[in-house]
Coordinates of N, CA and C in Angstrom, one line a residue:
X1 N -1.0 -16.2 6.6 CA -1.2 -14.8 6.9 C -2.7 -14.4 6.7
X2 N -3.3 -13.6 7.8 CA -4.5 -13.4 7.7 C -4.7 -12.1 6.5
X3 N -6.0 -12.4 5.8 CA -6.0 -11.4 4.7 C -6.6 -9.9 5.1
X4 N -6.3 -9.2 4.6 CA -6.6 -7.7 5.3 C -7.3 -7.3 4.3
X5 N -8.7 -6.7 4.7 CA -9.1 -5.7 3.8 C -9.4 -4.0 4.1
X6 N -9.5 -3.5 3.3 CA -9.9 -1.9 3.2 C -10.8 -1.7 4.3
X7 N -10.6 -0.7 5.1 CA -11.0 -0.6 6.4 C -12.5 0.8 6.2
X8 N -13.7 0.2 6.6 CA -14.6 0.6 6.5 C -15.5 0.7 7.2
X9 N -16.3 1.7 8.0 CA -17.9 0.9 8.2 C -19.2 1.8 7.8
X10 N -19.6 2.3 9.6 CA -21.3 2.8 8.7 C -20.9 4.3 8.9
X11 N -20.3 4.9 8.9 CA -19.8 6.3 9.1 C -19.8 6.8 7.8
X12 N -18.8 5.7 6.8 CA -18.9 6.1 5.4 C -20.4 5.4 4.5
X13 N -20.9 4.6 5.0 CA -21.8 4.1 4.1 C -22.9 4.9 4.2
X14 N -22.8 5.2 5.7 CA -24.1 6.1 5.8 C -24.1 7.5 4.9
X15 N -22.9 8.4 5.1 CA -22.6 9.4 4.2 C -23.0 9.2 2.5
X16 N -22.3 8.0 2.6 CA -22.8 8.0 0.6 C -24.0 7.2 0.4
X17 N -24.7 7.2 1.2 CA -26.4 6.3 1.3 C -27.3 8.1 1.1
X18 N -26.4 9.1 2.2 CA -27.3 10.0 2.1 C -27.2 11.2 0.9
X19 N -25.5 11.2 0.3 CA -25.3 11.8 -0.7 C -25.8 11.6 -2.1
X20 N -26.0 9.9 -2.0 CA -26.4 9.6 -3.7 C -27.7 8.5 -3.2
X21 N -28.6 8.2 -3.3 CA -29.6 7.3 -3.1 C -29.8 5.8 -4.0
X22 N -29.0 5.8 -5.5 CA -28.9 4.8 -6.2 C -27.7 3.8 -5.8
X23 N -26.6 5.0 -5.1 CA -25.5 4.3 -4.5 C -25.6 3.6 -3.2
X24 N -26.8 4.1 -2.3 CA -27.0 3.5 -1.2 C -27.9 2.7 -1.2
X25 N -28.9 2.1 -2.2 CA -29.9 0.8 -2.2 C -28.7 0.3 -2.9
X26 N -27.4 0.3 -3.4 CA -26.4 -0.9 -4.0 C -25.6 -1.2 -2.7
X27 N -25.7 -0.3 -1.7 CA -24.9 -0.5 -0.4 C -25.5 -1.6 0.2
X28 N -26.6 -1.0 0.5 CA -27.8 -2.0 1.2 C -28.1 -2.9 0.7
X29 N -28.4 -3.7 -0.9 CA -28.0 -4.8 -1.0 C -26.9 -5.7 -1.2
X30 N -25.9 -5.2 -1.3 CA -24.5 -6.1 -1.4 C -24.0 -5.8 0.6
X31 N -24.1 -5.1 1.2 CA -23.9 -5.1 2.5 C -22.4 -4.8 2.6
X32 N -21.9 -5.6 3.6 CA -20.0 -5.2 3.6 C -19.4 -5.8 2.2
X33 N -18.4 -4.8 1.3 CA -18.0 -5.6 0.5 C -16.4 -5.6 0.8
X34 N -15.7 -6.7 0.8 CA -14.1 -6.6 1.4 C -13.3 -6.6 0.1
X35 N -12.7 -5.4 0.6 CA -11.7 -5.5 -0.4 C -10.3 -5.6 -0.2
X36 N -9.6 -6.7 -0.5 CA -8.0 -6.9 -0.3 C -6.9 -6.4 -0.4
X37 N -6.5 -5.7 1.1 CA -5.6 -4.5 0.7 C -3.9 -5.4 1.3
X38 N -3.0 -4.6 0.8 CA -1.9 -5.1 1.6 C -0.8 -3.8 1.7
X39 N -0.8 -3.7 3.3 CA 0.0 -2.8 3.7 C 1.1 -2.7 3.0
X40 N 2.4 -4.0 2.7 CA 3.1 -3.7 2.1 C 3.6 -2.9 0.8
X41 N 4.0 -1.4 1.3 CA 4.1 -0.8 -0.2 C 5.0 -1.4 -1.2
X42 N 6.1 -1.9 -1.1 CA 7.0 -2.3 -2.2 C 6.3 -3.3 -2.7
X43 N 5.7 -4.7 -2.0 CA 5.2 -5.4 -2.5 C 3.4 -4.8 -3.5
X44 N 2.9 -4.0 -3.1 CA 1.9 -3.9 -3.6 C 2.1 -3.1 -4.5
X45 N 3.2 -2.4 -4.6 CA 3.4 -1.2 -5.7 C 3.8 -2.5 -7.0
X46 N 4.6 -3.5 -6.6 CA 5.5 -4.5 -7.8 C 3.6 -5.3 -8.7
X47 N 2.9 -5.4 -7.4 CA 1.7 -6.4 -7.8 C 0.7 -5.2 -8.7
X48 N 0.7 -4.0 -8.5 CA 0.1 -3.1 -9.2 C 0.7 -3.4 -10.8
X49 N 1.9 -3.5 -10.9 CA 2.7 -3.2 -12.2 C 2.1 -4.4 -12.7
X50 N 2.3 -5.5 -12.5 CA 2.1 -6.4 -13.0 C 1.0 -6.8 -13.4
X51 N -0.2 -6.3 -12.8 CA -1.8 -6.0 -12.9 C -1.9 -4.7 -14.1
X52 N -0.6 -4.3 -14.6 CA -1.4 -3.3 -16.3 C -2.0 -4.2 -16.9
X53 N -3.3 -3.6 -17.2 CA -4.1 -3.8 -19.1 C -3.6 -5.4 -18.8
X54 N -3.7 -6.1 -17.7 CA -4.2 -7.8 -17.6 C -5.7 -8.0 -17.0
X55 N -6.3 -8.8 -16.9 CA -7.0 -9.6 -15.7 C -6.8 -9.3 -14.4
X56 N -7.5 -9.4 -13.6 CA -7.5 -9.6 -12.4 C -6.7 -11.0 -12.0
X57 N -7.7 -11.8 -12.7 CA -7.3 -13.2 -12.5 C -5.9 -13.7 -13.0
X58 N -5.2 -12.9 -14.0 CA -3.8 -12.7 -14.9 C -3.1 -13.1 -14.1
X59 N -3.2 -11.6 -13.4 CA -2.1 -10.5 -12.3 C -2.4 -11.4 -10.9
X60 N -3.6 -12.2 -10.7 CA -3.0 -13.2 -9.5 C -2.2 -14.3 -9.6
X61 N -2.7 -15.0 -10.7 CA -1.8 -16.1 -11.4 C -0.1 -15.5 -11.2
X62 N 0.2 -14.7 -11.9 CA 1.5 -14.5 -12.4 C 2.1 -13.7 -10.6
X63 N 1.3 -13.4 -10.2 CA 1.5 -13.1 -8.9 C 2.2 -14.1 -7.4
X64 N 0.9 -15.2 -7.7 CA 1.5 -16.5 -7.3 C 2.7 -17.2 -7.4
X65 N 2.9 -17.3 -8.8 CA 4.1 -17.7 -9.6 C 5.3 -17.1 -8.9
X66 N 5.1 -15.6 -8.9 CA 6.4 -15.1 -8.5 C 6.8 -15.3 -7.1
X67 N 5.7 -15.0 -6.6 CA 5.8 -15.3 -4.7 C 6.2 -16.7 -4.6
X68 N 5.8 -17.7 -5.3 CA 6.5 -19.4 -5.3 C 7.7 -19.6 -5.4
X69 N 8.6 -18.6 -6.9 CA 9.5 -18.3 -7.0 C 10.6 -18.0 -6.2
X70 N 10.0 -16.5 -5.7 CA 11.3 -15.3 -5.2 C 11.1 -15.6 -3.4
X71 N 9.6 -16.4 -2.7 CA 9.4 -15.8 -1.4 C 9.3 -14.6 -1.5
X72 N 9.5 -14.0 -0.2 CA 8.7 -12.6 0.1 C 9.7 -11.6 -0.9
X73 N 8.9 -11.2 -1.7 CA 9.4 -10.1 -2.8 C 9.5 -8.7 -2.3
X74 N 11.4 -8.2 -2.0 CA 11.7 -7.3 -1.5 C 12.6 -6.4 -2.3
X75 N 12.5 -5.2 -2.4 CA 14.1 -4.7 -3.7 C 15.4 -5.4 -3.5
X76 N 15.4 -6.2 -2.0 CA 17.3 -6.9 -2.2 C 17.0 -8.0 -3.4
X77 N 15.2 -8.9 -3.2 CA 15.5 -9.6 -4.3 C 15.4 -9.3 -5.7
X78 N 14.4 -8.2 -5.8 CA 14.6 -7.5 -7.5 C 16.2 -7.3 -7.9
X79 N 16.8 -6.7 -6.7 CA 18.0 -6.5 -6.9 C 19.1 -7.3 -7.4
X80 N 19.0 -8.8 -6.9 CA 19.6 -9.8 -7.1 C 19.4 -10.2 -8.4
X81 N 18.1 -9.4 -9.0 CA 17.9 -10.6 -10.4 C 17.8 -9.8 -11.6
X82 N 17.9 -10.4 -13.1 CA 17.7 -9.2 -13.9 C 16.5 -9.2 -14.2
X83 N 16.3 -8.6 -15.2 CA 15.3 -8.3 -16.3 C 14.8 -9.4 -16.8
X84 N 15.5 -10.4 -17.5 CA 15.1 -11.7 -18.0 C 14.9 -12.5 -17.1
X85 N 15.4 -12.5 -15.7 CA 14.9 -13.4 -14.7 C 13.1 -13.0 -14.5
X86 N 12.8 -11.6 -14.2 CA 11.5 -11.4 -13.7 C 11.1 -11.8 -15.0
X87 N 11.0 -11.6 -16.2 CA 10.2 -12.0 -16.9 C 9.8 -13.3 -17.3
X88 N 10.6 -14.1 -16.9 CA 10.4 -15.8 -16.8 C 8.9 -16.4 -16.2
X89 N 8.5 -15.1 -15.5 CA 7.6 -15.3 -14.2 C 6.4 -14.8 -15.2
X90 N 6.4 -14.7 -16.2 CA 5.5 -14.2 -17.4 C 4.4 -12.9 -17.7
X91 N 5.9 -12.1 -17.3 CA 5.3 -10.8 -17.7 C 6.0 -10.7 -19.2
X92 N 5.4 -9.4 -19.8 CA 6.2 -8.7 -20.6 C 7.4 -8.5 -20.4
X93 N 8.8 -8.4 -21.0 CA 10.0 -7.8 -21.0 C 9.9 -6.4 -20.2
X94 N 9.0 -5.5 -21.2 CA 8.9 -4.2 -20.8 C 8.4 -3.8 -18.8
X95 N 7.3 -4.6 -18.2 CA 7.4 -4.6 -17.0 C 8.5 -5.0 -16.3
X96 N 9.2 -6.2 -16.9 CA 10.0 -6.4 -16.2 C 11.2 -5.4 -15.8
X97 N 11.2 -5.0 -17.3 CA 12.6 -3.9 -16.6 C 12.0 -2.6 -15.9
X98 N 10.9 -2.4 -15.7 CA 10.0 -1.4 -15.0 C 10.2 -1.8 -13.2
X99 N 9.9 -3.3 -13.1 CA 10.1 -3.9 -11.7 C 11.5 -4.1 -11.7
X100 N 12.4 -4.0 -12.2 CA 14.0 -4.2 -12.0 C 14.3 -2.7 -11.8
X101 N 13.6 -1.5 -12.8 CA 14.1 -0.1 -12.4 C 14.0 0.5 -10.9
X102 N 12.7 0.1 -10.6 CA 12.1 0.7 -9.4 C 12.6 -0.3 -8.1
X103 N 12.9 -1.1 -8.4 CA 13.9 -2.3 -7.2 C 14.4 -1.2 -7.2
X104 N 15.7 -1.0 -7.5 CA 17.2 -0.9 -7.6 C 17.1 1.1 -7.2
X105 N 15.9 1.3 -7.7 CA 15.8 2.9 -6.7 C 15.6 3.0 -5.7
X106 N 15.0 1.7 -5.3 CA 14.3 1.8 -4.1 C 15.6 1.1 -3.1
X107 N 16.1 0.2 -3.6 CA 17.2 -0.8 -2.8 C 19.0 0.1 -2.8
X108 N 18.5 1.0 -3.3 CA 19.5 2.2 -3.3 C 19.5 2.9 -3.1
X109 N 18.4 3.5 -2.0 CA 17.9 4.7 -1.6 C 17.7 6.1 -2.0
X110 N 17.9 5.9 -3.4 CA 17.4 7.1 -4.2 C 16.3 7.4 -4.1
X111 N 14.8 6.2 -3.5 CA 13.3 6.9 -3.8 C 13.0 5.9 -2.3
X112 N 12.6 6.8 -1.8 CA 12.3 6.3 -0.6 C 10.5 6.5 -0.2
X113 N 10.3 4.8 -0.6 CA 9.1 4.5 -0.5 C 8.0 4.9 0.7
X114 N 9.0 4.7 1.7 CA 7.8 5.2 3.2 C 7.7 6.4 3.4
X115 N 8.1 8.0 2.8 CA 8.2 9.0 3.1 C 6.8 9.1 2.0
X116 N 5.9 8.4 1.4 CA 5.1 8.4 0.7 C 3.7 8.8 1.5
X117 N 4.0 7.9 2.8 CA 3.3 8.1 4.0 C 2.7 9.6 4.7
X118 N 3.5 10.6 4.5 CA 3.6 11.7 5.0 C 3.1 12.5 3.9
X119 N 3.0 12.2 2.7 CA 2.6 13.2 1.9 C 1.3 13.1 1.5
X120 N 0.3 14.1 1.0 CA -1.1 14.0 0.3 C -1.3 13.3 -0.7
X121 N -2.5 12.9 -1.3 CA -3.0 12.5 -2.3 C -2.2 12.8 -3.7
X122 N -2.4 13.8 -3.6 CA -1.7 14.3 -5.3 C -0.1 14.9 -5.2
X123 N 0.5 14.9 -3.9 CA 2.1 14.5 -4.2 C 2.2 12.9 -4.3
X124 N 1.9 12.1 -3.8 CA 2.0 10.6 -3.7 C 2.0 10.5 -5.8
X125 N 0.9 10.9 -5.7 CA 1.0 10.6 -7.4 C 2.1 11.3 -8.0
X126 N 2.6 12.6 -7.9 CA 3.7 13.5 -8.6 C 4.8 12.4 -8.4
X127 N 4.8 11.9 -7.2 CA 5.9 11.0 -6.8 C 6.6 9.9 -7.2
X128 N 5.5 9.5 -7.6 CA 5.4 7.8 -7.9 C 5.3 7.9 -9.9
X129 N 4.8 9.2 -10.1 CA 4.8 9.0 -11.1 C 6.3 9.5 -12.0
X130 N 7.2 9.7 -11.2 CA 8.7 9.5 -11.6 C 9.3 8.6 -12.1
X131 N 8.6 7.7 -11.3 CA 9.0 5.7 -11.1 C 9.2 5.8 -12.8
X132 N 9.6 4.5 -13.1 CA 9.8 3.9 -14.9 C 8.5 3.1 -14.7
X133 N 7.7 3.2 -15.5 CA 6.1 2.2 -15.7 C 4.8 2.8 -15.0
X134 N 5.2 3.9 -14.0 CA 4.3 4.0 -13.3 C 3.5 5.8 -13.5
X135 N 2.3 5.2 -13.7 CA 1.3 6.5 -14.5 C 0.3 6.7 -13.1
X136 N -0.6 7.5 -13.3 CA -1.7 8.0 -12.7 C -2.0 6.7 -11.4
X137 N -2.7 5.4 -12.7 CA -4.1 4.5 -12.0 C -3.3 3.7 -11.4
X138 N -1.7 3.3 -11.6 CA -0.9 2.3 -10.4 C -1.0 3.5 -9.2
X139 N -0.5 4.6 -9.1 CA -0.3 5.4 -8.1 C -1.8 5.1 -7.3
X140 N -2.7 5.8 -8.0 CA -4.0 5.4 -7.2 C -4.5 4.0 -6.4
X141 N -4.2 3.2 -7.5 CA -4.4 1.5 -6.9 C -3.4 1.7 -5.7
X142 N -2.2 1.7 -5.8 CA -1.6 1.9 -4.4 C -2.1 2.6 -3.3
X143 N -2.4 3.3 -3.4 CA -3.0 4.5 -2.4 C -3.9 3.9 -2.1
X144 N -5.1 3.4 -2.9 CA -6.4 2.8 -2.6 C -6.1 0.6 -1.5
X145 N -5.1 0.4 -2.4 CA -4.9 -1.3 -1.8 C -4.0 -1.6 -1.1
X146 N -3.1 -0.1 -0.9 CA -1.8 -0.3 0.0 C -1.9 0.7 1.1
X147 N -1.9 1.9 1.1 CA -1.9 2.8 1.9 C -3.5 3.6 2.7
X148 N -4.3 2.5 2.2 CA -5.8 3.0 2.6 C -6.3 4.4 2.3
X149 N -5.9 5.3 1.3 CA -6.4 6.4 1.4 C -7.9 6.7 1.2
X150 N -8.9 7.5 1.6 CA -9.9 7.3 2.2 C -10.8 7.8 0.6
X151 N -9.9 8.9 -0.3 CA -10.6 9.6 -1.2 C -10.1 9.2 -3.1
X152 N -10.2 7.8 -3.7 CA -9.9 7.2 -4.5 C -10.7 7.0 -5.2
X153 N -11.0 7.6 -6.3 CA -11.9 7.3 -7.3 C -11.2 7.5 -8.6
X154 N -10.8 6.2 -9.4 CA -10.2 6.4 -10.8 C -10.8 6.5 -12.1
X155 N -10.6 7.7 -12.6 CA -11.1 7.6 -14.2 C -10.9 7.0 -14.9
X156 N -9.2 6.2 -15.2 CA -8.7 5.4 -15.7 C -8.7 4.1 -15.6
X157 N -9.8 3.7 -14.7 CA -10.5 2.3 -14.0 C -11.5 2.1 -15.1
X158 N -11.4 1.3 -15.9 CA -12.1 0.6 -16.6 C -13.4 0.2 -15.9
X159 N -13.2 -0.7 -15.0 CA -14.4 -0.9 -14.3 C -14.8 -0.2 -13.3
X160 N -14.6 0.8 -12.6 CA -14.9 1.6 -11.9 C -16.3 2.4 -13.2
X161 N -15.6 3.1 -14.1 CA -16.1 3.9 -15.1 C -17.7 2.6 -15.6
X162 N -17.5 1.4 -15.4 CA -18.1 0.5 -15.7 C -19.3 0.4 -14.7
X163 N -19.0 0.3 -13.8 CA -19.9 0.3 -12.7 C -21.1 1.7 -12.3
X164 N -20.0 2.9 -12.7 CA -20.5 3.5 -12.8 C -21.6 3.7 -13.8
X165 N -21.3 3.1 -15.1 CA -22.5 3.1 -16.5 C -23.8 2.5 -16.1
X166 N -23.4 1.1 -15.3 CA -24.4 0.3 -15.0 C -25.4 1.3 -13.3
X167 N -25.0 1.2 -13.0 CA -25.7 1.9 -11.8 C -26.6 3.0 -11.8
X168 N -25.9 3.9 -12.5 CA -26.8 5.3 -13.3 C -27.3 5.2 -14.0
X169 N -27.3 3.8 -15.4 CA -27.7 4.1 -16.8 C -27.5 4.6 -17.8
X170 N -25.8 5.4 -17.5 CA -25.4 6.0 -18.5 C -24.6 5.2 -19.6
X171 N -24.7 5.8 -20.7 CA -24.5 5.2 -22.2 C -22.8 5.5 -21.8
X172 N -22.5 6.4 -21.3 CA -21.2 6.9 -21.8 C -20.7 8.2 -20.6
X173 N -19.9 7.5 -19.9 CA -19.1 8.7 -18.4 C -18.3 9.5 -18.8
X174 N -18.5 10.9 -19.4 CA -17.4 11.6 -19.6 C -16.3 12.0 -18.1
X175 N -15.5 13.2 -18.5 CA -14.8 13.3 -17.4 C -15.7 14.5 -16.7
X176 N -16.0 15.2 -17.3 CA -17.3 16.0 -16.8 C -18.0 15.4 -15.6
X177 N -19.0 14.5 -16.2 CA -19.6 13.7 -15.4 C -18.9 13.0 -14.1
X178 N -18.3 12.2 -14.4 CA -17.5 11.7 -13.7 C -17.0 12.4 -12.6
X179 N -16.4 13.9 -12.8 CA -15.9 14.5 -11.5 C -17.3 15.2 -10.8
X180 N -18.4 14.8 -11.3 CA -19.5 15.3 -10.5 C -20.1 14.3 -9.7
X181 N -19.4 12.9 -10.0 CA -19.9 12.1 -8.8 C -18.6 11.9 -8.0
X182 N -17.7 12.4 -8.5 CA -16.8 11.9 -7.5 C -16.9 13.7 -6.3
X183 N -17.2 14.5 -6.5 CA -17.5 15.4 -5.6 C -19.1 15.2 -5.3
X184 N -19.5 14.1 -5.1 CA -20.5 13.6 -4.4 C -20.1 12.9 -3.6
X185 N -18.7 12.2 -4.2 CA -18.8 10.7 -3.0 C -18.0 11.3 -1.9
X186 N -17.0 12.5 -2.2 CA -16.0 13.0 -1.5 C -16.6 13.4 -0.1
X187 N -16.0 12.7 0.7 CA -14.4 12.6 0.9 C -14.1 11.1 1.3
X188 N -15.4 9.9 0.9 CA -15.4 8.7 0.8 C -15.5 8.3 -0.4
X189 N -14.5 8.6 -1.2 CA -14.7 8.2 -2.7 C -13.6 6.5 -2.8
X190 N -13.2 6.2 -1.6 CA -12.6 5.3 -1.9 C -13.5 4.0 -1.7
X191 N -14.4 3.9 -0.8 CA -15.8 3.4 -0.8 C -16.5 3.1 -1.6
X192 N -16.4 4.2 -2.3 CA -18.0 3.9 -3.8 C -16.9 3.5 -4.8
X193 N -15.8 3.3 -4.6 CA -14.8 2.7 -5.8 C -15.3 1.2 -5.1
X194 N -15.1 0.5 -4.4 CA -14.8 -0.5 -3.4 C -16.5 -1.2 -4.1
X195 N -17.5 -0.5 -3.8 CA -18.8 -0.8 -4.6 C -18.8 -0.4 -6.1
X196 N -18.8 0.0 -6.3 CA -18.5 0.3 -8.0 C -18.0 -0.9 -8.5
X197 N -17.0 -1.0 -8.3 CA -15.9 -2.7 -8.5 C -16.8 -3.7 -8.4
X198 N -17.1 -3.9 -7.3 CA -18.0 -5.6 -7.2 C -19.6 -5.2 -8.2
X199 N -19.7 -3.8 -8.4 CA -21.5 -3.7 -9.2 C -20.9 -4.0 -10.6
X200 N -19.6 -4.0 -10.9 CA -19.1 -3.9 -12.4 C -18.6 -5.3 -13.1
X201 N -18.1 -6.4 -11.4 CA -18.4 -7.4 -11.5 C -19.6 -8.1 -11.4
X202 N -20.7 -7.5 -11.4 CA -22.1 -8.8 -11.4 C -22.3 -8.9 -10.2
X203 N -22.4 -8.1 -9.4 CA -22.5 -8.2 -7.8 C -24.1 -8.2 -7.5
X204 N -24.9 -7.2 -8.3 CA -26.3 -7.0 -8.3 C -27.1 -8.0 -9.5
X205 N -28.0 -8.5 -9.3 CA -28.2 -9.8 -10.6 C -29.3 -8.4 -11.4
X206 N -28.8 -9.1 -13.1 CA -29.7 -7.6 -13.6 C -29.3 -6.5 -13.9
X207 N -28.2 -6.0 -13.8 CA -27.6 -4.8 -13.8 C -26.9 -5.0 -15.1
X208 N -27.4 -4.3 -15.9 CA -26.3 -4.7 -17.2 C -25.7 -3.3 -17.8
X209 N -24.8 -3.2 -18.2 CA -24.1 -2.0 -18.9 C -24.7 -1.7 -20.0
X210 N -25.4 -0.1 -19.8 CA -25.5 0.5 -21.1 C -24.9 1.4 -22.1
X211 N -23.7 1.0 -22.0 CA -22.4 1.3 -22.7 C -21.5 0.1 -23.5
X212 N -22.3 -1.2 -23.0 CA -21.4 -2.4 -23.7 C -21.9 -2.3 -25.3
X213 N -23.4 -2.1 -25.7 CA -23.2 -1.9 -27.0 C -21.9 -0.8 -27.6
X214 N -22.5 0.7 -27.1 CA -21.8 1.2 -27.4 C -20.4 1.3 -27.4
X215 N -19.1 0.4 -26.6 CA -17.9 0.0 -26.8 C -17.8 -1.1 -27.9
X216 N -18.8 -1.7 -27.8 CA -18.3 -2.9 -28.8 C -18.1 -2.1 -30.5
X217 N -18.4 -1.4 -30.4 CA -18.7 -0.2 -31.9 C -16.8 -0.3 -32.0

């Protein structure tokens, strides 16, 4: 299967090249950055859950595992299996019955995943944040890796918030702050998340966090 990424070009780069100027010499040197999205919502909502407070690298591992496992992961097969089965695949207990709750709503037609499609930004989260396990930053990772929404900037993104430290120079992003760049990046805030991410991974050589002292405290 060909890999799909977050759909982008110079429409939005240009916009946040001219809104923020530190954000657009990090555009212009890292160039296109792809980020791996996947249409499917049930599947990307289950790989969100699985990706809490792990690794990147974790949440692919255990990701693999499962897809080796189950094949294409659909609610008939959460449905089919319990609690102690998904967690074999080495999650915590507590996800697992989070990915067994939200199967079985979804393979029951109590929460109907694709009418997600039709609604805004902040019903999608009211929505989802009904689900068992699911808070704010899965709703957003969804929106942002599965449903392409165009305006995604998380506070509760560790490395987003990270990227941001390193980029500006700030010791410490309140929420204050924070909603003052993200009404900069708007209404392409899913873009400067998409750079943010790879500057937070080491994407620019030199860029170091000036907030890692201050966390390690």
């Amino acid at each position: 299967m060909n890999k799909q990424y977050f759909q982008y070009g110079s429409k939005e780069t240009e916009y946040l090249t001219k809104k923020d100027k530190r954000l657009g010499e990090a555009i212009r040197q890292l160039g296109f950055v792809g980020r791996p999205v996947n249409p499917n919502l049930f599947q990307n909502l289950i790989y969100q859950i699985v990706g809490q407070q792990i690794s990147t690298k974790a949440n692919q591992t255990i990701w693999e595992r499962m897809v080796a496992g189950m094949g294409d992961i659909t609610p008939e097969k959460i449905h089919g299996l319990s609690a102690e089965e998904i967690q074999k695949y080495g999650i915590s207990f507590r996800k697992a019955e989070y990915i067994k709750g939200i199967g079985e709503k979804i393979f029951s037609g109590e929460f109907d995943l694709e009418a997600l499609n039709e609604m805004d930004d902040d019903e999608v989260c009211r929505q989802l944040s009904a689900l068992p396990g699911i808070g704010k930053w899965t709703a957003e990772m969804l929106m942002l890796h599965s449903m392409q929404r165009s305006n995604i900037l998380s506070y509760d993104d560790l490395a987003i918030v990270r990227g941001m430290r390193m980029l500006y120079r700030h010791r410490k992003i309140d929420r204050k702050l924070f909603e003052r760049y993200r009404r900069r990046y708007s209404p392409y805030c899913s873009v400067a998340s998409i750079y943010l991410w790879a500057i937070s991974a080491g994407a620019i050589d030199g860029l170091t966090d000036p907030g890692a002292k201050l966390m390690s405290h």
